[in-house]
Each structure stands twice: as structure tokens, then as C-alpha cells.
PDB file of C-alpha atoms in Angstrom:
ATOM      1  CA  MET E   1       0.000   0.000   0.000  1.00  0.00           C
ATOM      2  CA  ARG E   2       1.325   3.418  -0.944  1.00  0.00           C
ATOM      3  CA  PHE E   3       0.191   6.931  -0.103  1.00  0.00           C
ATOM      4  CA  ASP E   4       1.583   9.886  -2.034  1.00  0.00           C
ATOM      5  CA  ILE E   5       0.954  13.092  -0.110  1.00  0.00           C
ATOM      6  CA  LEU E   6       0.916  16.523  -1.733  1.00  0.00           C
ATOM      7  CA  THR E   7       1.730  19.020   1.014  1.00  0.00           C
ATOM      8  CA  LEU E   8       3.577  22.268   1.576  1.00  0.00           C
ATOM      9  CA  PHE E   9       4.563  21.040   5.050  1.00  0.00           C
ATOM     10  CA  PRO E  10       5.823  17.430   4.896  1.00  0.00           C
ATOM     11  CA  GLU E  11       7.675  17.938   8.175  1.00  0.00           C
ATOM     12  CA  LEU E  12       4.343  17.872  10.017  1.00  0.00           C
ATOM     13  CA  PHE E  13       4.091  14.130   9.334  1.00  0.00           C
ATOM     14  CA  ALA E  14       7.435  13.215  10.965  1.00  0.00           C
ATOM     15  CA  PRO E  15       6.066  12.390  14.461  1.00  0.00           C
ATOM     16  CA  LEU E  16       3.286  10.232  13.008  1.00  0.00           C
ATOM     17  CA  LEU E  17       5.693   8.138  10.952  1.00  0.00           C
ATOM     18  CA  ALA E  18       8.198   7.683  13.789  1.00  0.00           C
ATOM     19  CA  SER E  19       5.917   6.949  16.761  1.00  0.00           C
ATOM     20  CA  GLY E  20       3.487   4.345  18.044  1.00  0.00           C
ATOM     21  CA  VAL E  21       2.601   0.871  16.849  1.00  0.00           C
ATOM     22  CA  THR E  22       1.998   2.065  13.278  1.00  0.00           C
ATOM     23  CA  ARG E  23       5.679   3.040  13.027  1.00  0.00           C
ATOM     24  CA  ARG E  24       6.574  -0.536  12.123  1.00  0.00           C
ATOM     25  CA  ALA E  25       4.349  -0.418   9.050  1.00  0.00           C
ATOM     26  CA  TYR E  26       6.047   2.731   7.772  1.00  0.00           C
ATOM     27  CA  GLU E  27       9.588   1.573   8.555  1.00  0.00           C
ATOM     28  CA  SER E  28       9.054  -1.739   6.760  1.00  0.00           C
ATOM     29  CA  ARG E  29       7.200   0.000   3.919  1.00  0.00           C
ATOM     30  CA  GLN E  30       4.232  -2.240   4.419  1.00  0.00           C
ATOM     31  CA  VAL E  31       2.561   1.152   4.109  1.00  0.00           C
ATOM     32  CA  GLU E  32       4.774   3.381   1.986  1.00  0.00           C
ATOM     33  CA  VAL E  33       4.453   7.148   2.342  1.00  0.00           C
ATOM     34  CA  VAL E  34       5.962   9.499  -0.252  1.00  0.00           C
ATOM     35  CA  PHE E  35       5.819  13.288  -0.022  1.00  0.00           C
ATOM     36  CA  TRP E  36       5.508  15.765  -2.852  1.00  0.00           C
ATOM     37  CA  ASN E  37       5.780  19.520  -2.333  1.00  0.00           C
ATOM     38  CA  PRO E  38       3.830  21.633  -4.853  1.00  0.00           C
ATOM     39  CA  ARG E  39       6.371  24.417  -4.329  1.00  0.00           C
ATOM     40  CA  ASP E  40       8.953  22.257  -6.110  1.00  0.00           C
ATOM     41  CA  PHE E  41       6.768  22.466  -9.219  1.00  0.00           C
ATOM     42  CA  ALA E  42       6.049  26.197  -9.092  1.00  0.00           C
ATOM     43  CA  GLU E  43       7.592  28.655 -11.511  1.00  0.00           C
ATOM     44  CA  GLY E  44       9.561  31.839 -10.854  1.00  0.00           C
ATOM     45  CA  ASN E  45      12.211  32.794  -8.331  1.00  0.00           C
ATOM     46  CA  TYR E  46       9.743  32.796  -5.451  1.00  0.00           C
ATOM     47  CA  ARG E  47       8.125  29.449  -6.279  1.00  0.00           C
ATOM     48  CA  ARG E  48       4.662  30.848  -5.622  1.00  0.00           C
ATOM     49  CA  VAL E  49       1.879  28.350  -5.084  1.00  0.00           C
ATOM     50  CA  ASP E  50      -0.879  30.802  -4.147  1.00  0.00           C
ATOM     51  CA  ASP E  51      -2.401  34.067  -5.340  1.00  0.00           C
ATOM     52  CA  ARG E  52      -5.239  36.469  -4.552  1.00  0.00           C
ATOM     53  CA  PRO E  53      -8.762  35.242  -5.343  1.00  0.00           C
ATOM     54  CA  PHE E  54     -10.624  36.610  -8.343  1.00  0.00           C
ATOM     55  CA  GLY E  55     -13.574  38.659  -7.176  1.00  0.00           C
ATOM     56  CA  GLY E  56     -11.728  39.823  -4.087  1.00  0.00           C
ATOM     57  CA  GLY E  57     -12.050  38.630  -0.532  1.00  0.00           C
ATOM     58  CA  PRO E  58      -9.737  37.596   2.290  1.00  0.00           C
ATOM     59  CA  GLY E  59      -6.993  35.010   2.132  1.00  0.00           C
ATOM     60  CA  MET E  60      -5.112  33.413  -0.722  1.00  0.00           C
ATOM     61  CA  VAL E  61      -5.978  30.558  -3.061  1.00  0.00           C
ATOM     62  CA  MET E  62      -3.684  27.685  -4.047  1.00  0.00           C
ATOM     63  CA  MET E  63      -2.947  27.810  -7.781  1.00  0.00           C
ATOM     64  CA  ALA E  64      -3.992  24.993 -10.085  1.00  0.00           C
ATOM     65  CA  GLU E  65      -0.801  24.778 -12.149  1.00  0.00           C
ATOM     66  CA  PRO E  66       1.750  23.852  -9.431  1.00  0.00           C
ATOM     67  CA  LEU E  67      -0.699  21.400  -7.894  1.00  0.00           C
ATOM     68  CA  SER E  68      -1.429  19.757 -11.234  1.00  0.00           C
ATOM     69  CA  ALA E  69       2.264  19.428 -12.119  1.00  0.00           C
ATOM     70  CA  CYS E  70       2.962  17.995  -8.679  1.00  0.00           C
ATOM     71  CA  LEU E  71       0.116  15.512  -9.040  1.00  0.00           C
ATOM     72  CA  ASP E  72       1.397  14.471 -12.484  1.00  0.00           C
ATOM     73  CA  ALA E  73       4.772  13.634 -10.960  1.00  0.00           C
ATOM     74  CA  ALA E  74       3.218  11.670  -8.096  1.00  0.00           C
ATOM     75  CA  LEU E  75       1.006   9.617 -10.408  1.00  0.00           C
ATOM     76  CA  ALA E  76       3.899   8.966 -12.796  1.00  0.00           C
ATOM     77  CA  ALA E  77       5.992   7.649  -9.892  1.00  0.00           C
ATOM     78  CA  ARG E  78       3.218   5.228  -8.947  1.00  0.00           C
ATOM     79  CA  ALA E  79       3.113   3.872 -12.507  1.00  0.00           C
ATOM     80  CA  ALA E  80      -0.567   3.040 -12.073  1.00  0.00           C
ATOM     81  CA  PRO E  81      -3.796   4.990 -11.692  1.00  0.00           C
ATOM     82  CA  ALA E  82      -4.751   5.949  -8.153  1.00  0.00           C
ATOM     83  CA  PRO E  83      -7.587   7.777  -6.386  1.00  0.00           C
ATOM     84  CA  VAL E  84      -6.866  11.458  -5.749  1.00  0.00           C
ATOM     85  CA  VAL E  85      -8.273  12.535  -2.406  1.00  0.00           C
ATOM     86  CA  LEU E  86      -8.864  16.106  -1.270  1.00  0.00           C
ATOM     87  CA  PHE E  87      -9.784  16.867   2.339  1.00  0.00           C
ATOM     88  CA  SER E  88     -12.664  19.324   2.154  1.00  0.00           C
ATOM     89  CA  PRO E  89     -15.741  20.465   4.113  1.00  0.00           C
ATOM     90  CA  ILE E  90     -17.961  19.314   1.246  1.00  0.00           C
ATOM     91  CA  GLY E  91     -16.548  15.787   1.321  1.00  0.00           C
ATOM     92  CA  GLU E  92     -18.225  12.716   2.755  1.00  0.00           C
ATOM     93  CA  THR E  93     -17.634  12.411   6.499  1.00  0.00           C
ATOM     94  CA  LEU E  94     -15.016   9.747   7.175  1.00  0.00           C
ATOM     95  CA  ARG E  95     -16.514   6.716   8.921  1.00  0.00           C
ATOM     96  CA  HIS E  96     -15.349   3.222   9.807  1.00  0.00           C
ATOM     97  CA  ALA E  97     -16.870   1.587   6.721  1.00  0.00           C
ATOM     98  CA  ALA E  98     -14.965   3.967   4.448  1.00  0.00           C
ATOM     99  CA  VAL E  99     -11.728   3.373   6.375  1.00  0.00           C
ATOM    100  CA  GLU E 100     -12.154  -0.374   5.843  1.00  0.00           C
ATOM    101  CA  THR E 101     -12.619   0.221   2.120  1.00  0.00           C
ATOM    102  CA  TRP E 102      -9.476   2.342   1.877  1.00  0.00           C
ATOM    103  CA  ALA E 103      -7.571  -0.207   3.998  1.00  0.00           C
ATOM    104  CA  ALA E 104      -8.406  -2.942   1.493  1.00  0.00           C
ATOM    105  CA  GLY E 105      -7.060  -0.923  -1.432  1.00  0.00           C
ATOM    106  CA  GLU E 106      -3.602  -0.029  -2.696  1.00  0.00           C
ATOM    107  CA  GLY E 107      -3.473   3.510  -1.350  1.00  0.00           C
ATOM    108  CA  ALA E 108      -4.119   6.917  -2.875  1.00  0.00           C
ATOM    109  CA  VAL E 109      -2.755  10.366  -3.560  1.00  0.00           C
ATOM    110  CA  LEU E 110      -3.739  12.706  -0.717  1.00  0.00           C
ATOM    111  CA  VAL E 111      -3.959  16.422  -1.494  1.00  0.00           C
ATOM    112  CA  CYS E 112      -3.520  18.705   1.521  1.00  0.00           C
ATOM    113  CA  GLY E 113      -5.017  22.103   0.859  1.00  0.00           C
ATOM    114  CA  ARG E 114      -3.922  25.320   2.561  1.00  0.00           C
ATOM    115  CA  TYR E 115      -4.874  28.995   2.743  1.00  0.00           C
ATOM    116  CA  GLU E 116      -8.431  29.982   1.774  1.00  0.00           C
ATOM    117  CA  GLY E 117      -8.788  27.037  -0.577  1.00  0.00           C
ATOM    118  CA  ILE E 118      -7.756  25.507  -3.900  1.00  0.00           C
ATOM    119  CA  ASP E 119      -8.561  26.738  -7.389  1.00  0.00           C
ATOM    120  CA  GLN E 120     -11.811  24.962  -8.221  1.00  0.00           C
ATOM    121  CA  ARG E 121     -10.559  24.088 -11.701  1.00  0.00           C
ATOM    122  CA  PHE E 122      -7.940  21.773 -10.211  1.00  0.00           C
ATOM    123  CA  ILE E 123     -10.584  20.107  -8.051  1.00  0.00           C
ATOM    124  CA  ASP E 124     -12.943  19.627 -10.986  1.00  0.00           C
ATOM    125  CA  ALA E 125     -10.244  18.263 -13.276  1.00  0.00           C
ATOM    126  CA  ARG E 126      -8.064  16.149 -11.004  1.00  0.00           C
ATOM    127  CA  VAL E 127      -9.739  15.183  -7.699  1.00  0.00           C
ATOM    128  CA  THR E 128     -11.678  11.891  -7.593  1.00  0.00           C
ATOM    129  CA  HIS E 129     -12.716  11.795  -3.918  1.00  0.00           C
ATOM    130  CA  GLN E 130     -13.361  14.390  -1.216  1.00  0.00           C
ATOM    131  CA  ILE E 131     -13.317  13.540   2.495  1.00  0.00           C
ATOM    132  CA  SER E 132     -14.290  15.520   5.592  1.00  0.00           C
ATOM    133  CA  LEU E 133     -13.458  14.784   9.226  1.00  0.00           C
ATOM    134  CA  GLY E 134     -16.506  16.705  10.431  1.00  0.00           C
ATOM    135  CA  ASP E 135     -18.196  20.070  10.566  1.00  0.00           C
ATOM    136  CA  PHE E 136     -15.181  22.177  11.484  1.00  0.00           C
ATOM    137  CA  VAL E 137     -12.287  23.798   9.633  1.00  0.00           C
ATOM    138  CA  LEU E 138      -8.561  23.077   9.991  1.00  0.00           C
ATOM    139  CA  SER E 139      -5.630  25.230   8.913  1.00  0.00           C
ATOM    140  CA  GLY E 140      -4.757  22.658   6.266  1.00  0.00           C
ATOM    141  CA  GLY E 141      -5.357  19.137   5.075  1.00  0.00           C
ATOM    142  CA  GLU E 142      -2.349  17.618   6.803  1.00  0.00           C
ATOM    143  CA  ILE E 143      -4.126  16.683  10.042  1.00  0.00           C
ATOM    144  CA  ALA E 144      -6.971  15.108   8.075  1.00  0.00           C
ATOM    145  CA  ALA E 145      -4.452  13.184   5.964  1.00  0.00           C
ATOM    146  CA  MET E 146      -2.757  11.913   9.128  1.00  0.00           C
ATOM    147  CA  ALA E 147      -6.110  10.756  10.494  1.00  0.00           C
ATOM    148  CA  LEU E 148      -6.863   8.739   7.363  1.00  0.00           C
ATOM    149  CA  LEU E 149      -3.315   7.397   7.187  1.00  0.00           C
ATOM    150  CA  ASP E 150      -3.338   6.235  10.804  1.00  0.00           C
ATOM    151  CA  ALA E 151      -6.839   4.725  10.599  1.00  0.00           C
ATOM    152  CA  VAL E 152      -5.965   2.776   7.451  1.00  0.00           C
ATOM    153  CA  THR E 153      -2.525   1.660   8.637  1.00  0.00           C
ATOM    154  CA  ARG E 154      -3.713   0.150  11.916  1.00  0.00           C
ATOM    155  CA  LEU E 155      -6.048  -2.150   9.957  1.00  0.00           C
ATOM    156  CA  GLN E 156      -3.194  -3.676   7.962  1.00  0.00           C
ATOM    157  CA  PRO E 157      -2.259  -7.274   8.864  1.00  0.00           C
ATOM    158  CA  GLY E 158       0.346  -7.530  11.619  1.00  0.00           C
ATOM    159  CA  VAL E 159       0.485  -3.825  12.453  1.00  0.00           C
ATOM    160  CA  LEU E 160      -1.221  -4.094  15.844  1.00  0.00           C
ATOM    161  CA  GLY E 161       0.330  -6.329  18.491  1.00  0.00           C
ATOM    162  CA  ASP E 162      -2.918  -8.289  18.765  1.00  0.00           C
ATOM    163  CA  GLN E 163      -4.596  -8.744  15.405  1.00  0.00           C
ATOM    164  CA  ALA E 164      -7.973  -8.965  17.162  1.00  0.00           C
ATOM    165  CA  SER E 165      -7.563  -5.508  18.727  1.00  0.00           C
ATOM    166  CA  HIS E 166      -9.239  -3.528  15.988  1.00  0.00           C
ATOM    167  CA  VAL E 167     -12.141  -5.988  15.810  1.00  0.00           C
ATOM    168  CA  GLN E 168     -13.298  -4.618  19.174  1.00  0.00           C
ATOM    169  CA  ASP E 169     -13.111  -0.986  18.057  1.00  0.00           C
ATOM    170  CA  SER E 170     -16.125   1.271  18.183  1.00  0.00           C
ATOM    171  CA  PHE E 171     -18.156   1.236  14.944  1.00  0.00           C
ATOM    172  CA  ASN E 172     -16.708  -2.127  13.898  1.00  0.00           C
ATOM    173  CA  PRO E 173     -19.164  -4.546  12.234  1.00  0.00           C
ATOM    174  CA  ALA E 174     -18.050  -7.168  14.757  1.00  0.00           C
ATOM    175  CA  LEU E 175     -19.753  -4.992  17.390  1.00  0.00           C
ATOM    176  CA  ASP E 176     -22.727  -4.383  15.090  1.00  0.00           C
ATOM    177  CA  GLY E 177     -21.508  -0.828  14.588  1.00  0.00           C
ATOM    178  CA  LEU E 178     -21.999   0.112  18.246  1.00  0.00           C
ATOM    179  CA  LEU E 179     -19.670   2.052  20.529  1.00  0.00           C
ATOM    180  CA  ASP E 180     -17.184   0.005  22.531  1.00  0.00           C
ATOM    181  CA  CYS E 181     -17.635  -0.769  26.215  1.00  0.00           C
ATOM    182  CA  PRO E 182     -15.575   0.668  29.127  1.00  0.00           C
ATOM    183  CA  HIS E 183     -12.254  -0.995  29.931  1.00  0.00           C
ATOM    184  CA  TYR E 184     -10.489  -1.566  33.262  1.00  0.00           C
ATOM    185  CA  THR E 185      -7.067  -2.769  34.465  1.00  0.00           C
ATOM    186  CA  ARG E 186      -5.043  -3.006  37.694  1.00  0.00           C
ATOM    187  CA  PRO E 187      -5.464  -2.098  40.486  1.00  0.00           C
ATOM    188  CA  GLU E 188      -8.805  -3.686  41.291  1.00  0.00           C
ATOM    189  CA  HIS E 189      -9.685  -0.739  43.559  1.00  0.00           C
ATOM    190  CA  TRP E 190      -8.728   2.829  42.682  1.00  0.00           C
ATOM    191  CA  ASN E 191      -9.879   6.143  44.101  1.00  0.00           C
ATOM    192  CA  GLY E 192     -12.759   4.488  45.921  1.00  0.00           C
ATOM    193  CA  GLN E 193     -14.004   2.689  42.814  1.00  0.00           C
ATOM    194  CA  ALA E 194     -13.898  -1.042  42.128  1.00  0.00           C
ATOM    195  CA  VAL E 195     -13.766  -2.873  38.823  1.00  0.00           C
ATOM    196  CA  PRO E 196     -17.307  -4.013  37.884  1.00  0.00           C
ATOM    197  CA  ALA E 197     -17.991  -7.418  39.422  1.00  0.00           C
ATOM    198  CA  PRO E 198     -18.833  -9.245  36.160  1.00  0.00           C
ATOM    199  CA  LEU E 199     -15.314  -8.581  34.849  1.00  0.00           C
ATOM    200  CA  MET E 200     -13.841 -10.233  37.949  1.00  0.00           C
ATOM    201  CA  SER E 201     -16.137 -13.281  37.796  1.00  0.00           C
ATOM    202  CA  GLY E 202     -14.062 -15.362  35.395  1.00  0.00           C
ATOM    203  CA  HIS E 203     -17.345 -16.354  33.758  1.00  0.00           C
ATOM    204  CA  HIS E 204     -16.837 -15.632  30.063  1.00  0.00           C
ATOM    205  CA  VAL E 205     -20.515 -15.688  29.099  1.00  0.00           C
ATOM    206  CA  GLN E 206     -21.337 -13.280  31.922  1.00  0.00           C
ATOM    207  CA  ILE E 207     -18.440 -11.024  30.938  1.00  0.00           C
ATOM    208  CA  GLU E 208     -19.510 -10.876  27.310  1.00  0.00           C
ATOM    209  CA  ARG E 209     -23.115 -10.154  28.295  1.00  0.00           C
ATOM    210  CA  TRP E 210     -21.956  -7.297  30.537  1.00  0.00           C
ATOM    211  CA  ARG E 211     -19.827  -5.859  27.756  1.00  0.00           C
ATOM    212  CA  ARG E 212     -22.663  -6.139  25.254  1.00  0.00           C
ATOM    213  CA  ASP E 213     -25.078  -4.451  27.661  1.00  0.00           C
ATOM    214  CA  GLN E 214     -22.595  -1.628  28.212  1.00  0.00           C
ATOM    215  CA  ARG E 215     -22.151  -1.140  24.474  1.00  0.00           C
ATOM    216  CA  LEU E 216     -25.890  -0.970  24.002  1.00  0.00           C
ATOM    217  CA  ALA E 217     -26.428   1.423  26.908  1.00  0.00           C
ATOM    218  CA  ILE E 218     -23.616   3.771  25.932  1.00  0.00           C
ATOM    219  CA  SER E 219     -24.607   3.774  22.271  1.00  0.00           C
ATOM    220  CA  ALA E 220     -28.248   4.444  23.160  1.00  0.00           C
ATOM    221  CA  ALA E 221     -27.249   7.358  25.377  1.00  0.00           C
ATOM    222  CA  ARG E 222     -24.541   8.909  23.185  1.00  0.00           C
ATOM    223  CA  ARG E 223     -25.210   7.774  19.623  1.00  0.00           C
ATOM    224  CA  PRO E 224     -28.792   6.476  19.405  1.00  0.00           C
ATOM    225  CA  GLU E 225     -28.625   6.395  15.610  1.00  0.00           C
ATOM    226  CA  LEU E 226     -26.101   3.536  15.873  1.00  0.00           C
ATOM    227  CA  VAL E 227     -28.596   1.480  17.867  1.00  0.00           C
ATOM    228  CA  GLU E 228     -31.386   2.256  15.416  1.00  0.00           C
ATOM    229  CA  ALA E 229     -29.174   1.199  12.500  1.00  0.00           C
ATOM    230  CA  ALA E 230     -28.385  -2.097  14.232  1.00  0.00           C
ATOM    231  CA  ARG E 231     -32.080  -2.601  15.018  1.00  0.00           C
ATOM    232  CA  ALA E 232     -33.124  -1.857  11.425  1.00  0.00           C
ATOM    233  CA  ALA E 233     -30.544  -4.338  10.131  1.00  0.00           C
ATOM    234  CA  GLY E 234     -31.885  -7.064  12.423  1.00  0.00           C
ATOM    235  CA  ARG E 235     -28.630  -7.325  14.369  1.00  0.00           C
ATOM    236  CA  LEU E 236     -30.137  -6.989  17.864  1.00  0.00           C
ATOM    237  CA  THR E 237     -31.104 -10.109  19.813  1.00  0.00           C
ATOM    238  CA  LYS E 238     -33.998 -10.500  22.232  1.00  0.00           C
ATOM    239  CA  ALA E 239     -31.523 -10.051  25.086  1.00  0.00           C
ATOM    240  CA  ASP E 240     -30.262  -6.837  23.458  1.00  0.00           C
ATOM    241  CA  LEU E 241     -33.793  -5.484  23.147  1.00  0.00           C
ATOM    242  CA  ALA E 242     -34.505  -6.379  26.767  1.00  0.00           C
ATOM    243  CA  THR E 243     -31.397  -4.461  27.854  1.00  0.00           C
ATOM    244  CA  LEU E 244     -32.473  -1.435  25.872  1.00  0.00           C
ATOM    245  CA  GLN E 245     -35.985  -1.608  27.329  1.00  0.00           C
ATOM    246  CA  LYS E 246     -34.551  -1.540  30.875  1.00  0.00           C
ATOM    247  CA  LYS E 247     -32.545   1.570  30.056  1.00  0.00           C
ATOM    248  CA  LEU E 248     -35.570   3.484  28.752  1.00  0.00           C
TER     249      LEU E 248
END
């Protein structure tokens, strides 16, 4: 899997690539990351990549020509077609199902915008996918690119210490798309609070029922649409429905 990243600030990615469990994937090139700076493809002594917007207004706009030349170089280096992703407020909100789809692919070219925006002609001509992290605005696309990169990398085989770890993640189909349950570790008593008794019982069926009930209760309280989606898909058992009824 390979990600080519178009960014004016490749140095922002250094901590991500050198830290945590995902580091192994980048060091071994199981997930290869290649950076391309649009400024290297700009013309003139000042290597300008932005200019004032037509029609006036605040801020600057990234120019289409340096971005397009940079993208041409990145695609040529891949020697095969690839999705071109722009992180944008109008994009589809990134969710677990989409992360799984990207994780099963061969990577993409990620375009990190800056300033007030990108010349729309570049977007219309070259971008194939747009992704949003949510209803807020960042200074640039780098943080969004890191989020996608990390989410996709941790799903690659062998990246996590326990391959089953991500199966228990919130939103995972293995949990019927629900939020995960609370987790506890040593000591058994801390700050006047004890670990819930079912987790100390050693009874695996009881433990799993407690965890399922917690997932249902938390999802119903915090993200009720997740419960409704699971209900509509027929993924809730009679015991699940009884748990939800008690919480109402």
C-alpha cells in the first residue's frame, strides 16, 4: 500500500511516521508514504503556489498549475492509476466503513489544501474523492491526511500487536456498529471505585453479556442512531432489546 501526499509542510508528518505501533508499518514499507511539495513544481524565483482570489475577498488561493504538475509527478511515480483525495468540508464524512474500504485498497494520492482554498478548476479536473473529518475547519489538510493514514494503517495485517484488537473498536461490524464498552485494568480498587464485578467473575458468558449491555447502553445514550441502525438491520437479539428496554 502506498500513499503519495501533496503538502507544503511534509515535516508535520514526521512524528506520526516515527511513533506508536503504526511506526513498524512505515519503517518496513508495508505502508509506503511518499511526499511531494507543490512548491517544487512552481515557476519563478519565489516558487509561488498561491495568489489572490478573483472577485476579491480575504486570504489566498492555491494555484492549479503547481498542484497539477505535482500531481502528475506523483502519479507517474506510482506507474498506475490511483484515487486522488482532497480533504474538504464538502466531502463525505469519514466513517469506519470507508476506512475499511481504503484499507483494502492499494493507497491513494492525498492532497492537503492550505490557505483559503484551492482553485476549483484543479478540483474539478483532477480530484476523484473528497473527504471531511466533520463540521469544522482546519488550517490545512495535513491533520486530516494523518487521520486517514493512521486509521488505514492500523487495519493492515500484523500492524497491531494483537490482530484482534481492531475488531473490538467502536463502529466495527463485529460490534454491530456500536460504541465500545468501558475498559479496566489493575489495580482492582482505585480512588474508591472497584472494577465491575462481572469482569472479575471469570465467567466468560457473563463477561460478554456485561460488555454487550454496556455497548448498548452507551450507544443508546450517546449515539442512538447507531442502535437504530443495528435494530433496522436485524442485528439486535432479544436479550439486546430487553437491555435497551430496561434503560428506557
